[in-house]
Tab-separated table of C-alpha atoms and ligand atoms in Angstrom:
chain	number	residue	atom	x	y	z
A	1	UNK	CA	54.722	-17.585	130.023
A	2	UNK	CA	54.575	-21.285	129.422
A	3	UNK	CA	52.310	-20.923	126.356
A	4	UNK	CA	51.334	-18.176	123.932
A	5	UNK	CA	48.044	-17.897	122.077
A	6	UNK	CA	45.616	-15.298	120.726
A	7	UNK	CA	42.498	-16.110	122.774
A	8	UNK	CA	42.052	-18.049	126.020
A	9	UNK	CA	38.557	-19.291	126.837
A	10	UNK	CA	37.723	-20.167	130.466
A	11	UNK	CA	35.020	-22.839	130.786
A	12	UNK	CA	33.823	-25.710	128.576
A	13	UNK	CA	30.051	-25.225	128.723
A	14	UNK	CA	27.996	-24.076	125.762
A	15	UNK	CA	29.274	-20.514	126.011
A	16	UNK	CA	32.931	-21.561	126.232
A	17	UNK	CA	32.767	-24.019	123.356
A	18	UNK	CA	30.825	-21.587	121.162
A	19	UNK	CA	33.445	-18.926	121.873
A	20	UNK	CA	36.362	-21.285	121.202
A	21	UNK	CA	34.985	-22.536	117.874
A	22	UNK	CA	33.979	-19.089	116.691
A	23	UNK	CA	37.298	-17.472	117.729
A	24	UNK	CA	39.115	-20.191	115.778
A	25	UNK	CA	36.920	-19.683	112.718
A	26	UNK	CA	37.730	-15.982	112.892
A	27	UNK	CA	41.415	-16.707	112.592
A	28	UNK	CA	42.556	-16.926	116.207
A	29	UNK	CA	44.765	-19.478	117.901
A	30	UNK	CA	42.729	-20.710	120.896
A	31	UNK	CA	43.340	-22.433	124.227
A	32	UNK	CA	40.308	-23.533	126.274
A	33	UNK	CA	40.695	-24.331	129.986
A	34	UNK	CA	38.206	-26.247	132.137
A	35	UNK	CA	38.720	-26.788	135.866
A	36	UNK	CA	36.649	-29.995	136.030
A	37	UNK	CA	37.842	-33.339	134.654
A	38	UNK	CA	34.862	-33.406	132.251
A	39	UNK	CA	33.541	-31.001	129.637
A	40	UNK	CA	30.062	-29.577	129.249
A	41	UNK	CA	29.210	-27.703	132.459
A	42	UNK	CA	25.556	-27.216	133.224
A	43	UNK	CA	24.868	-26.713	129.544
A	44	UNK	CA	25.204	-30.479	129.077
A	45	UNK	CA	22.305	-31.016	131.506
A	46	UNK	CA	19.820	-28.706	129.762
A	47	UNK	CA	16.737	-30.700	128.870
A	48	UNK	CA	14.314	-28.140	127.482
A	49	UNK	CA	15.242	-26.544	124.210
A	50	UNK	CA	16.814	-23.565	122.471
A	51	UNK	CA	14.542	-20.587	121.992
A	52	UNK	CA	14.798	-18.891	118.620
A	53	UNK	CA	12.445	-16.729	116.621
A	54	UNK	CA	11.342	-16.944	113.023
A	55	UNK	CA	13.610	-19.839	112.088
A	56	UNK	CA	13.411	-22.053	108.995
A	57	UNK	CA	12.491	-24.895	111.353
A	58	UNK	CA	9.487	-22.922	112.622
A	59	UNK	CA	8.487	-21.940	109.089
A	60	UNK	CA	8.612	-25.591	108.014
A	61	UNK	CA	6.042	-26.333	110.708
A	62	UNK	CA	3.888	-23.327	109.906
A	63	UNK	CA	4.697	-21.529	113.181
A	64	UNK	CA	4.532	-17.741	112.917
A	65	UNK	CA	6.974	-15.946	115.187
A	66	UNK	CA	8.950	-12.727	115.313
A	67	UNK	CA	12.013	-11.252	116.989
A	68	UNK	CA	9.726	-8.661	118.631
A	69	UNK	CA	7.602	-11.396	120.190
A	70	UNK	CA	10.675	-13.160	121.634
A	71	UNK	CA	11.913	-9.822	123.017
A	72	UNK	CA	8.539	-9.137	124.618
A	73	UNK	CA	8.241	-12.583	126.214
A	74	UNK	CA	11.816	-12.462	127.534
A	75	UNK	CA	11.364	-8.996	129.068
A	76	UNK	CA	8.060	-9.949	130.664
A	77	UNK	CA	9.522	-13.204	132.046
A	78	UNK	CA	12.431	-11.222	133.511
A	79	UNK	CA	10.024	-8.764	135.190
A	80	UNK	CA	11.359	-6.088	132.830
A	81	UNK	CA	14.621	-5.976	134.754
A	82	UNK	CA	16.594	-7.334	131.794
A	83	UNK	CA	19.044	-5.136	129.883
A	84	UNK	CA	16.982	-4.380	126.727
A	85	UNK	CA	20.094	-4.103	124.522
A	86	UNK	CA	21.158	-7.634	125.486
A	87	UNK	CA	17.654	-9.029	124.992
A	88	UNK	CA	17.644	-7.495	121.548
A	89	UNK	CA	20.906	-9.293	120.720
A	90	UNK	CA	19.525	-12.557	122.134
A	91	UNK	CA	16.374	-12.470	120.026
A	92	UNK	CA	17.742	-10.989	116.803
A	93	UNK	CA	20.686	-13.425	116.648
A	94	UNK	CA	18.689	-16.484	117.740
A	95	UNK	CA	17.889	-17.670	114.221
A	96	UNK	CA	21.544	-17.156	113.221
A	97	UNK	CA	22.649	-19.274	116.169
A	98	UNK	CA	20.287	-22.115	115.236
A	99	UNK	CA	21.618	-21.940	111.652
A	100	UNK	CA	25.227	-21.866	112.901
A	101	UNK	CA	24.723	-25.017	114.988
A	102	UNK	CA	22.745	-26.704	112.217
A	103	UNK	CA	25.586	-25.968	109.786
A	104	UNK	CA	27.936	-27.764	112.171
A	105	UNK	CA	25.739	-30.856	112.348
A	106	UNK	CA	23.101	-30.143	115.015
A	107	UNK	CA	19.493	-31.320	114.713
A	108	UNK	CA	17.144	-28.646	116.077
A	109	UNK	CA	14.100	-29.558	114.044
A	110	UNK	CA	11.648	-30.483	116.794
A	111	UNK	CA	9.946	-27.459	118.323
A	112	UNK	CA	8.037	-27.261	121.583
A	113	UNK	CA	6.571	-24.691	123.932
A	114	UNK	CA	8.188	-23.528	127.159
A	115	UNK	CA	6.740	-21.435	129.983
A	116	UNK	CA	6.352	-17.757	129.189
A	117	UNK	CA	6.598	-18.135	125.405
A	118	UNK	CA	3.713	-16.933	123.238
A	119	UNK	CA	4.455	-19.434	120.479
A	120	UNK	CA	6.369	-22.677	119.998
A	121	UNK	CA	10.003	-21.593	119.662
A	122	UNK	CA	11.945	-24.062	121.777
A	123	UNK	CA	14.150	-25.937	119.280
A	124	UNK	CA	15.446	-29.416	120.154
A	125	UNK	CA	16.551	-32.632	118.516
A	126	UNK	CA	13.829	-34.848	117.114
A	127	UNK	CA	13.440	-38.049	119.138
A	128	UNK	CA	13.735	-36.632	122.641
A	129	UNK	CA	17.518	-36.337	123.103
A	130	UNK	CA	18.488	-33.634	125.610
A	131	UNK	CA	19.198	-30.392	123.777
A	132	UNK	CA	22.159	-29.462	125.999
A	133	UNK	CA	23.974	-32.772	125.608
A	134	UNK	CA	23.387	-32.642	121.846
A	135	UNK	CA	24.637	-29.073	121.434
A	136	UNK	CA	27.723	-29.742	123.586
A	137	UNK	CA	28.489	-32.872	121.551
A	138	UNK	CA	28.270	-30.941	118.273
A	139	UNK	CA	30.461	-28.116	119.591
A	140	UNK	CA	32.985	-30.553	121.077
A	141	UNK	CA	33.214	-32.519	117.806
A	142	UNK	CA	33.822	-29.252	115.957
A	143	UNK	CA	36.476	-28.166	118.447
A	144	UNK	CA	38.244	-31.511	117.977
A	145	UNK	CA	38.000	-31.166	114.188
A	146	UNK	CA	39.746	-27.792	114.474
A	147	UNK	CA	42.359	-29.262	116.767
A	148	UNK	CA	41.631	-26.654	119.433
A	149	UNK	CA	43.899	-26.982	122.484
A	150	UNK	CA	41.513	-28.053	125.300
A	151	UNK	CA	42.868	-28.483	128.828
A	152	UNK	CA	40.763	-30.214	131.478
A	153	UNK	CA	41.599	-30.052	135.209
A	154	UNK	CA	42.904	-26.553	134.568
A	155	UNK	CA	41.470	-23.694	136.568
A	156	UNK	CA	41.532	-20.049	135.478
A	157	UNK	CA	42.879	-18.171	138.503
A	158	UNK	CA	43.697	-14.597	137.530
A	159	UNK	CA	43.351	-12.378	134.493
A	160	UNK	CA	46.683	-10.689	133.880
A	161	UNK	CA	46.944	-7.162	132.521
A	162	UNK	CA	49.785	-4.984	131.245
A	163	UNK	CA	50.529	-1.569	132.737
A	164	UNK	CA	47.985	0.073	130.415
A	165	UNK	CA	45.212	-2.154	131.748
A	166	UNK	CA	44.974	-4.333	128.628
A	167	UNK	CA	44.560	-8.076	129.077
A	168	UNK	CA	47.849	-9.891	128.524
A	169	UNK	CA	46.974	-13.408	129.597
A	170	UNK	CA	45.640	-15.791	132.218
A	171	UNK	CA	47.195	-17.388	135.262
A	172	UNK	CA	45.970	-20.979	135.551
A	173	UNK	CA	46.472	-23.903	137.870
A	174	UNK	CA	46.715	-27.312	136.259
A	175	UNK	CA	46.079	-30.384	138.368
A	176	UNK	CA	49.396	-31.878	137.264
A	177	UNK	CA	51.370	-28.936	135.906
A	178	UNK	CA	50.644	-26.574	138.812
A	179	UNK	CA	50.558	-22.805	138.317
A	180	UNK	CA	51.601	-21.297	134.970
A	181	UNK	CA	50.502	-18.437	132.783
A	182	UNK	CA	49.223	-18.359	129.252
A	183	UNK	CA	50.093	-15.232	127.274
A	184	UNK	CA	47.084	-14.076	125.220
A	185	UNK	CA	45.654	-10.885	123.756
A	186	UNK	CA	42.105	-11.691	124.797
A	187	UNK	CA	40.314	-13.787	127.419
A	188	UNK	CA	36.725	-15.022	127.190
A	189	UNK	CA	35.116	-15.701	130.567
A	190	UNK	CA	32.536	-18.490	130.187
A	191	UNK	CA	32.598	-20.020	133.654
A	192	UNK	CA	28.850	-20.481	134.193
A	193	UNK	CA	26.778	-19.764	137.288
A	194	UNK	CA	27.109	-20.450	141.001
A	195	UNK	CA	23.972	-22.461	141.810
A	196	UNK	CA	25.983	-25.294	143.374
A	197	UNK	CA	27.654	-22.957	145.880
A	198	UNK	CA	25.071	-22.659	148.644
A	199	UNK	CA	27.201	-20.324	150.773
A	200	UNK	CA	27.300	-17.818	147.945
A	201	UNK	CA	23.633	-18.379	147.080
A	202	UNK	CA	22.412	-17.976	150.672
A	203	UNK	CA	24.432	-14.791	151.176
A	204	UNK	CA	22.655	-13.220	148.225
A	205	UNK	CA	19.225	-14.721	148.894
A	206	UNK	CA	18.874	-16.044	152.476
A	207	UNK	CA	15.586	-17.800	151.582
A	208	UNK	CA	17.647	-20.300	149.603
A	209	UNK	CA	19.839	-21.397	152.501
A	210	UNK	CA	20.211	-25.165	152.596
A	211	UNK	CA	18.776	-25.740	149.127
A	212	UNK	CA	20.283	-28.520	147.060
A	213	UNK	CA	20.959	-27.691	143.446
A	214	UNK	CA	20.309	-29.146	140.015
A	215	UNK	CA	23.730	-27.893	138.910
A	216	UNK	CA	26.970	-29.709	138.110
A	217	UNK	CA	29.764	-29.567	140.743
A	218	UNK	CA	31.742	-26.896	138.889
A	219	UNK	CA	28.954	-24.310	139.200
A	220	UNK	CA	30.593	-22.606	142.165
A	221	UNK	CA	31.041	-19.090	140.806
A	222	UNK	CA	34.803	-18.745	141.112
A	223	UNK	CA	34.683	-17.125	137.678
A	224	UNK	CA	32.755	-14.253	139.263
A	225	UNK	CA	35.724	-13.639	141.572
A	226	UNK	CA	38.221	-13.955	138.720
A	227	UNK	CA	36.271	-11.260	136.864
A	228	UNK	CA	35.780	-9.126	139.973
A	229	UNK	CA	39.514	-9.135	140.660
A	230	UNK	CA	40.043	-7.930	137.088
A	231	UNK	CA	37.743	-4.975	137.779
A	232	UNK	CA	34.507	-6.283	136.259
A	233	UNK	CA	31.218	-4.806	137.464
A	234	UNK	CA	28.419	-7.155	138.574
A	235	UNK	CA	24.689	-6.916	138.182
A	236	UNK	CA	21.572	-8.722	139.399
A	237	UNK	CA	23.451	-11.267	141.538
A	238	UNK	CA	20.508	-11.451	143.938
A	239	UNK	CA	18.225	-13.007	141.314
A	240	UNK	CA	18.512	-16.745	141.777
A	241	UNK	CA	15.988	-19.189	140.380
A	242	UNK	CA	14.879	-22.094	142.573
A	243	UNK	CA	12.602	-24.848	141.464
A	244	UNK	CA	10.412	-26.296	144.254
A	245	UNK	CA	10.229	-29.878	143.045
A	246	UNK	CA	13.513	-31.619	142.474
A	247	UNK	CA	13.168	-35.399	142.926
A	248	UNK	CA	15.148	-36.607	145.926
A	249	UNK	CA	15.588	-40.126	144.524
A	250	UNK	CA	16.827	-39.281	141.059
A	251	UNK	CA	17.882	-35.648	141.054
A	252	UNK	CA	15.505	-34.887	138.186
A	253	UNK	CA	13.422	-31.766	138.066
A	254	UNK	CA	9.732	-32.645	138.257
A	255	UNK	CA	7.781	-30.268	136.073
A	256	UNK	CA	5.199	-27.920	137.571
A	257	UNK	CA	2.621	-29.450	135.278
A	258	UNK	CA	2.349	-32.455	137.626
A	259	UNK	CA	0.839	-30.162	140.259
A	260	UNK	CA	-0.995	-28.149	137.639
A	261	UNK	CA	-2.696	-31.338	136.455
A	262	UNK	CA	-3.850	-32.303	139.946
A	263	UNK	CA	-1.098	-33.710	142.180
A	264	UNK	CA	-1.090	-32.581	145.809
A	265	UNK	CA	1.876	-31.990	148.098
A	266	UNK	CA	1.937	-33.710	151.499
A	267	UNK	CA	4.547	-34.027	154.242
A	268	UNK	CA	5.794	-37.188	155.913
A	269	UNK	CA	2.917	-36.863	158.419
A	270	UNK	CA	0.537	-37.318	155.474
A	271	UNK	CA	-0.805	-33.737	155.586
A	272	UNK	CA	-1.084	-31.026	152.975
A	273	UNK	CA	0.684	-27.798	153.959
A	274	UNK	CA	0.458	-25.322	151.069
A	275	UNK	CA	-1.542	-24.272	148.029
A	276	UNK	CA	0.301	-26.531	145.597
A	277	UNK	CA	0.231	-24.065	142.739
A	278	UNK	CA	1.473	-20.979	144.475
A	279	UNK	CA	4.613	-19.273	143.114
A	280	UNK	CA	7.929	-21.161	143.041
A	281	UNK	CA	9.493	-19.221	145.927
A	282	UNK	CA	6.535	-19.790	148.307
A	283	UNK	CA	6.129	-23.475	147.489
A	284	UNK	CA	9.873	-23.996	147.983
A	285	UNK	CA	9.903	-22.210	151.360
A	286	UNK	CA	6.934	-24.269	152.593
A	287	UNK	CA	8.595	-27.568	151.652
A	288	UNK	CA	11.715	-26.622	153.584
A	289	UNK	CA	9.620	-26.238	156.744
A	290	UNK	CA	8.490	-29.881	156.633
A	291	UNK	CA	10.109	-32.875	158.360
A	292	UNK	CA	13.397	-33.679	156.625
A	293	UNK	CA	12.945	-30.627	154.350
A	294	UNK	CA	11.172	-32.765	151.769
A	295	UNK	CA	7.592	-33.393	150.672
A	296	UNK	CA	5.711	-35.803	148.454
A	297	UNK	CA	3.838	-35.194	145.245
A	298	UNK	CA	0.859	-37.547	145.488
A	299	UNK	CA	-1.291	-38.405	142.472
A	300	UNK	CA	-3.293	-41.190	140.886
A	301	UNK	CA	-3.647	-42.786	137.454
A	302	UNK	CA	-5.959	-40.019	136.227
A	303	UNK	CA	-3.192	-37.420	136.723
A	304	UNK	CA	-0.616	-39.807	135.241
A	305	UNK	CA	-2.707	-40.280	132.104
A	306	UNK	CA	-3.133	-36.530	131.702
A	307	UNK	CA	0.623	-35.875	131.335
A	308	UNK	CA	3.019	-38.038	129.281
A	309	UNK	CA	6.080	-36.727	131.195
A	310	UNK	CA	4.923	-38.627	134.269
A	311	UNK	CA	5.650	-41.967	132.613
A	312	UNK	CA	9.255	-40.783	132.255
A	313	UNK	CA	9.511	-40.179	136.003
A	314	UNK	CA	8.008	-43.618	136.625
A	315	UNK	CA	10.524	-45.088	134.171
A	316	UNK	CA	13.364	-43.431	136.084
A	317	UNK	CA	12.182	-45.146	139.249
A	318	UNK	CA	11.488	-41.949	141.180
A	319	UNK	CA	7.714	-42.475	141.532
A	320	UNK	CA	6.924	-45.559	143.648
A	321	UNK	CA	3.378	-46.847	143.241
A	322	UNK	CA	0.791	-48.895	145.159
A	323	UNK	CA	-2.899	-49.706	144.773
A	324	UNK	CA	-3.844	-48.029	148.046
A	325	UNK	CA	-2.716	-44.958	149.929
A	326	UNK	CA	-1.956	-47.019	153.039
A	327	UNK	CA	0.377	-49.278	151.051
A	328	UNK	CA	1.951	-46.264	149.371
A	329	UNK	CA	2.531	-44.730	152.797
A	330	UNK	CA	4.298	-47.906	153.958
A	331	UNK	CA	6.592	-47.872	150.912
A	332	UNK	CA	7.702	-44.319	151.541
A	333	UNK	CA	7.418	-44.058	155.315
A	334	UNK	CA	4.510	-41.591	155.129
A	335	UNK	CA	1.662	-41.811	157.689
A	336	UNK	CA	-0.781	-43.835	155.542
A	337	UNK	CA	-3.852	-43.314	157.693
A	338	UNK	CA	-3.405	-39.546	157.671
A	339	UNK	CA	-2.659	-39.636	153.948
A	340	UNK	CA	-5.925	-41.497	153.292
A	341	UNK	CA	-7.846	-38.874	155.271
A	342	UNK	CA	-5.995	-36.020	153.517
A	343	UNK	CA	-6.819	-37.333	150.055
A	344	UNK	CA	-10.487	-37.942	151.003
A	345	UNK	CA	-10.711	-34.378	152.314
A	346	UNK	CA	-8.999	-33.011	149.190
A	347	UNK	CA	-11.412	-34.998	146.989
A	348	UNK	CA	-14.329	-33.425	148.842
A	349	UNK	CA	-12.840	-29.988	148.002
A	350	UNK	CA	-12.697	-31.005	144.341
A	351	UNK	CA	-16.385	-31.961	144.475
A	352	UNK	CA	-17.251	-28.695	146.245
A	353	UNK	CA	-15.059	-26.677	143.875
A	354	UNK	CA	-13.346	-24.955	146.800
A	355	UNK	CA	-10.205	-25.712	148.792
A	356	UNK	CA	-11.239	-24.834	152.361
A	357	UNK	CA	-7.723	-25.434	153.735
A	358	UNK	CA	-5.262	-23.671	151.380
A	359	UNK	CA	-7.379	-21.916	148.762
A	360	UNK	CA	-5.759	-23.715	145.876
A	361	UNK	CA	-7.221	-21.986	142.818
A	362	UNK	CA	-7.368	-24.967	140.469
A	363	UNK	CA	-8.827	-28.350	141.436
A	364	UNK	CA	-8.636	-30.264	138.155
A	365	UNK	CA	-9.531	-33.800	139.312
A	366	UNK	CA	-10.188	-35.993	142.318
A	367	UNK	CA	-7.484	-38.479	143.257
A	368	UNK	CA	-9.349	-41.775	143.292
A	369	UNK	CA	-8.522	-43.720	140.145
A	370	UNK	CA	-6.376	-46.859	139.906
A	371	UNK	CA	-2.893	-46.754	141.385
A	372	UNK	CA	-1.391	-44.036	143.561
A	373	UNK	CA	2.094	-42.564	143.144
A	374	UNK	CA	4.478	-40.626	145.378
A	375	UNK	CA	7.470	-38.561	144.257
A	376	UNK	CA	9.646	-37.264	147.077
A	377	UNK	CA	10.725	-33.713	146.287
A	378	UNK	CA	12.838	-30.911	147.702
A	379	UNK	CA	13.620	-27.456	146.290
A	380	UNK	CA	16.680	-27.060	144.087
A	381	UNK	CA	18.632	-24.020	142.985
A	382	UNK	CA	18.456	-24.021	139.220
A	383	UNK	CA	19.895	-20.906	137.587
A	384	UNK	CA	21.696	-17.735	138.622
A	385	UNK	CA	20.488	-14.800	136.560
A	386	UNK	CA	23.089	-12.242	137.652
A	387	UNK	CA	26.792	-11.955	136.931
A	388	UNK	CA	29.386	-9.814	135.217
A	389	UNK	CA	28.215	-6.802	133.282
A	390	UNK	CA	28.670	-6.990	129.519
A	391	UNK	CA	27.737	-4.749	126.614
A	392	UNK	CA	26.053	-5.876	123.425
A	393	UNK	CA	29.422	-6.958	121.975
A	394	UNK	CA	30.079	-9.329	124.915
A	395	UNK	CA	32.783	-6.979	126.213
A	396	UNK	CA	33.074	-7.000	130.017
A	397	UNK	CA	32.569	-3.607	131.666
A	398	UNK	CA	34.075	-2.083	134.797
A	399	UNK	CA	32.203	-0.125	137.459
A	400	UNK	CA	32.413	3.016	135.289
A	401	UNK	CA	30.821	1.035	132.452
A	402	UNK	CA	34.037	1.209	130.466
A	403	UNK	CA	35.245	-1.761	128.449
A	404	UNK	CA	38.095	-3.756	130.022
A	405	UNK	CA	40.240	-4.108	126.885
A	406	UNK	CA	40.605	-7.736	125.821
A	407	UNK	CA	38.129	-9.208	128.305
A	408	UNK	CA	34.920	-10.812	127.047
A	409	UNK	CA	32.134	-12.692	128.817
A	410	UNK	CA	29.285	-14.978	127.806
A	411	UNK	CA	26.682	-17.306	129.301
A	412	UNK	CA	25.459	-17.830	132.845
A	413	UNK	CA	28.459	-15.963	134.318
A	414	UNK	CA	27.024	-12.755	132.861
A	415	UNK	CA	24.048	-10.754	134.119
A	416	UNK	CA	21.442	-8.703	132.321
A	417	UNK	CA	20.087	-11.039	129.663
A	418	UNK	CA	17.438	-12.668	131.839
A	419	UNK	CA	16.586	-9.924	134.329
A	420	UNK	CA	15.024	-11.318	137.506
A	421	UNK	CA	13.865	-14.611	136.014
A	422	UNK	CA	15.048	-16.709	133.083
A	423	UNK	CA	12.550	-18.279	130.697
A	424	UNK	CA	12.969	-21.969	129.946
A	425	UNK	CA	14.770	-22.371	126.603
A	426	UNK	CA	16.601	-19.045	126.809
A	427	UNK	CA	19.766	-20.416	128.426
A	428	UNK	CA	20.958	-22.424	125.429
A	429	UNK	CA	20.053	-19.528	123.182
A	430	UNK	CA	22.015	-17.138	125.425
A	431	UNK	CA	25.179	-19.232	125.633
A	432	UNK	CA	25.384	-19.959	121.920
A	433	UNK	CA	24.642	-16.406	120.764
A	434	UNK	CA	26.816	-14.563	123.264
A	435	UNK	CA	29.526	-17.240	123.212
A	436	UNK	CA	29.746	-17.080	119.438
A	437	UNK	CA	29.889	-13.290	119.523
A	438	UNK	CA	32.468	-13.188	122.340
A	439	UNK	CA	34.702	-15.564	120.393
A	440	UNK	CA	34.406	-13.591	117.178
A	441	UNK	CA	35.050	-10.227	118.826
A	442	UNK	CA	37.928	-11.596	120.904
A	443	UNK	CA	39.552	-12.976	117.724
A	444	UNK	CA	39.156	-9.658	115.901
A	445	UNK	CA	40.528	-7.740	118.875
A	446	UNK	CA	43.525	-10.098	119.118
A	447	UNK	CA	44.212	-9.724	115.412
A	448	UNK	CA	44.371	-5.928	115.687
A	449	UNK	CA	46.861	-6.090	118.546
B	1	ADP	P1	27.357	-21.793	130.324
B	1	ADP	O1	26.019	-22.431	130.300
B	1	ADP	O2	27.330	-20.344	130.591
B	1	ADP	O3	28.221	-22.178	129.171
B	1	ADP	P2	28.281	-23.942	132.017
B	1	ADP	O4	27.913	-24.130	133.422
B	1	ADP	O5	27.653	-24.842	131.020
B	1	ADP	O6	28.057	-22.402	131.641
B	1	ADP	O7	29.856	-24.105	131.839
B	1	ADP	C1	30.802	-23.407	132.612
B	1	ADP	C2	32.042	-24.264	132.764
B	1	ADP	O8	33.100	-23.476	133.298
B	1	ADP	C3	31.855	-25.438	133.703
B	1	ADP	O9	32.257	-26.622	133.059
B	1	ADP	C4	32.769	-25.103	134.901
B	1	ADP	O10	33.311	-26.225	135.512
B	1	ADP	C5	33.831	-24.241	134.238
B	1	ADP	N1	34.544	-23.329	135.140
B	1	ADP	C6	34.015	-22.589	136.138
B	1	ADP	N2	34.967	-21.841	136.757
B	1	ADP	C7	36.137	-22.113	136.129
B	1	ADP	C8	37.486	-21.672	136.294
B	1	ADP	N3	37.822	-20.774	137.218
B	1	ADP	N4	38.429	-22.179	135.448
B	1	ADP	C9	38.110	-23.092	134.519
B	1	ADP	N5	36.848	-23.546	134.316
B	1	ADP	C10	35.876	-23.067	135.098
């Protein structure tokens, strides 16, 4: 081997950094490898919050919550296909994870509501900073403080085992150093999901063929193969979350609330084509059938005023505006005459209280006030729920559900925590809790060896 350490962590997202810092704090010597030239993975992009139950931050705001309630919401959101033991770990350690990050300098004092939660439990920095970028910054600063050996441009290739089947290290490929192996007693796999790898996605869920993704370039899923080659069992790989409205211009996810508050979806020909508030999978499939595989969210000032988020999209320059639908059509190369007729027809449905074309169940407001806006959207793959099978100690299991000695996993690369569908705010919670635990258990295992 070129290097010797106690624990190697693969991946520099929230799970990898949490594991590295916690392994170090539990006495281990740590090397972290990241195949990309930059740290942070998808975790850095997370904008929502970190779900946690019955925290001091909630108490300070008078919010009543419980671990049981977080368990219930998470199971329901996952269509009850989650592994209940993992959900229990997620919820019961969530307060501890918020405290752990806070102790290292994080600000998680602002609390909002995310879809599927029965109370406000999505913790985020006050002032609107992205929770993922903030958490990664805090973890990175703490890794630097501990002088943890972090190697960018270094891909984990193969988990090496001794003749008894115990982990003995990791084969890596450095961009400059080439192939070499790191001797280690334990390896933590924290390589994230595979949303950016459309070949892999489409094989598992053909409906998602051709979808762009909200993910960072490293979210290709090679970690799944690294684990598979080491004998890891997989679960729930077919559950892949797509979001129907990713902005084409800016790559930002446009929240469902824009449609919920009254926006319609039209194609380039200026026509509606779907009940705008159908489920995510159906809306996404319908958009992909339109010219250029995109559609436009069309709304007016009354919708804009009803939702503060919309001003952010306007600020980002992804929502061109005009004072008439014909002018708006010209700006975006949509058939303006047809668009004018479509909106007039839709407004008549609002007046009648019934959508005669697509049976949209909610018709909150007519689109006839002030300026009009158009956001071009296309579906984007957002999160992969499945992955390697772990137990409630973050140990990776083989097909016989036996522990692979010395191999740990945490974060989006694992399956089971989110079942068939992840709730917003549960990803950051997942990666910090399971990453922290994987690091601690890997350090203790390495110490015993
Ligand atoms: P999580 O949210 O579970 O922490 P992220 O997507 O945030 O996952 O981070 C995973 C990181 O792992 C990404 O930065 C990705 O580039 C990196 N990664 C993926 N596969 C490998 C690999 N084989 N070797 C090294 N790093 C990897």
